[in-house]
Amino acid sequence: MIILYHCMSARSFRPLWMLEELGKAYELVMLPFPPRALARSYLEVNPLGTIPLLINGETRMTESAAICQYLCAISAPTTLDVRPDEDDFGAYLNYLHFGEATLTFPQTLVLRYSRLEHQSRRQPAVAEDYAKWFLARLRTLEPVLSTREYLCADRFTAADVSVGYALMLAQHLGLGPRFTPAVAAYWTRLQEREAYVRALKSQSDSAVAQGVSPIPAPDTMPSEQ
Ligand SMILES: N[C@@H](CCC(=O)N[C@@H](CS)C(=O)NCC(=O)O)C(=O)O
């Protein structure tokens, strides 16, 4: 049985969404955010203190995009994957990692300096600079999504889960109204997927059942973080 450690609407949502798309059985362990401060015993399971952590037998993984790729590989054949003999194989891998490395990274600074830090350490100018940086990167998808429904291979793939999570985080940060039209329409399409809706319900139900707050992130982070 696959075990996924998860915080509400954090990057571990990518593997959660993938598990729902693939119809795989899993156990979801919910943690308060940030776990390294609020669930210290988690450091014994994952010394990095980050989520996701996915455990499958002897396999332990902590990178959300790599986990998406792994879940495709162990579920082969699946249309969520793009095979090396398909024309869009390179584009697929690029978008899969673009979602995390290029689109999510600048948003973590927005999150930290507009929400997670104590009021006295918040930096609205830094948050806005990184929001603009994120939006400039995101705009590169506008011409792509103006001509097709999904990023590559003429179908929904794990690359859409990866980029879709970056859009989910952006919406959570209040950046949704600044999406360009084709990106906004794409994000609406992704949210209509049954597996996406099931993943949202799964995290909320599990949070309530496990006594973890179902609110995505606390207002402040302990000052030593
Ligand atoms: N590149 C990793 C980043 C993992 C990561 O930094 N996760 C964040 C939450 S979205 C986290 O655990 N932050 C809490 C901390 O760093 O203590 C991935 O894609 O999974």
CSV table of N, CA and C and ligand atoms in Angstrom, one decimal, residues 10-12 14 33-36 48-52 62-65 100 165 225, ligand 1:
chain,number,residue,atom,x,y,z
A,10,ALA,N,-0.7,21.5,-0.1
A,10,ALA,CA,0.7,21.8,-0.4
A,10,ALA,C,1.2,20.9,-1.6
A,11,ARG,N,2.4,21.0,-1.9
A,11,ARG,CA,2.9,20.3,-3.1
A,11,ARG,C,2.6,18.8,-3.2
A,12,SER,N,2.4,18.2,-2.0
A,12,SER,CA,2.0,16.8,-2.0
A,12,SER,C,0.6,16.6,-2.6
A,14,ARG,N,0.1,17.2,-5.6
A,14,ARG,CA,0.4,16.6,-6.9
A,14,ARG,C,0.3,15.1,-6.9
A,33,PHE,N,0.9,22.3,9.0
A,33,PHE,CA,2.0,23.0,8.2
A,33,PHE,C,2.6,24.1,9.1
A,34,PRO,N,3.9,24.2,9.1
A,34,PRO,CA,4.9,23.3,8.6
A,34,PRO,C,5.2,22.2,9.5
A,35,PRO,N,5.3,21.0,9.0
A,35,PRO,CA,5.5,19.8,9.9
A,35,PRO,C,6.8,19.8,10.7
A,36,ARG,N,7.8,20.4,10.2
A,36,ARG,CA,9.1,20.4,11.0
A,36,ARG,C,9.0,21.2,12.2
A,48,LEU,N,14.3,15.7,6.2
A,48,LEU,CA,14.2,17.0,5.5
A,48,LEU,C,13.1,17.8,6.1
A,49,GLY,N,12.1,17.2,6.6
A,49,GLY,CA,10.9,17.9,7.2
A,49,GLY,C,9.9,18.3,6.2
A,50,THR,N,10.1,18.1,4.9
A,50,THR,CA,9.3,18.6,3.8
A,50,THR,C,8.2,17.5,3.5
A,51,ILE,N,7.2,18.0,2.8
A,51,ILE,CA,6.2,17.1,2.2
A,51,ILE,C,6.2,17.5,0.7
A,52,PRO,N,5.9,16.5,-0.2
A,52,PRO,CA,5.4,15.2,0.1
A,52,PRO,C,6.6,14.3,0.6
A,62,THR,N,10.7,12.2,-2.1
A,62,THR,CA,10.3,13.5,-1.5
A,62,THR,C,10.2,14.7,-2.5
A,63,GLU,N,10.2,14.3,-3.8
A,63,GLU,CA,10.1,15.4,-4.9
A,63,GLU,C,8.8,15.1,-5.6
A,64,SER,N,7.9,16.1,-5.6
A,64,SER,CA,6.5,15.9,-6.1
A,64,SER,C,6.5,15.6,-7.6
A,65,ALA,N,7.3,16.3,-8.4
A,65,ALA,CA,7.3,16.0,-9.9
A,65,ALA,C,7.8,14.6,-10.1
A,100,GLU,N,7.1,22.6,-11.2
A,100,GLU,CA,7.7,22.7,-9.9
A,100,GLU,C,8.9,23.7,-9.9
A,165,TYR,N,-1.0,22.1,-10.3
A,165,TYR,CA,-0.8,22.4,-8.9
A,165,TYR,C,-0.2,23.8,-8.7
A,225,GLN,N,11.7,29.8,11.9
A,225,GLN,CA,11.7,29.1,10.6
A,225,GLN,C,12.5,29.8,9.5
B,1,LIG,N1,10.8,20.4,-4.6
B,1,LIG,C1,10.0,19.7,-3.6
B,1,LIG,C2,9.7,20.8,-2.5
B,1,LIG,C3,9.1,20.2,-1.2
B,1,LIG,C4,8.8,21.3,-0.3
B,1,LIG,O1,9.6,22.2,0.0
B,1,LIG,N2,7.5,21.3,0.3
B,1,LIG,C5,7.1,22.3,1.2
B,1,LIG,C6,5.6,22.4,1.2
B,1,LIG,S1,4.8,22.8,-0.3
B,1,LIG,C7,7.5,22.1,2.6
B,1,LIG,O2,7.4,20.9,3.0
B,1,LIG,N3,7.8,23.1,3.3
B,1,LIG,C8,8.0,23.0,4.7
B,1,LIG,C9,9.4,23.2,5.2
B,1,LIG,O3,10.3,23.4,4.3
B,1,LIG,O4,9.7,23.0,6.3
B,1,LIG,C10,8.8,19.1,-4.2
B,1,LIG,O5,8.4,19.4,-5.3
B,1,LIG,O6,8.1,18.3,-3.6
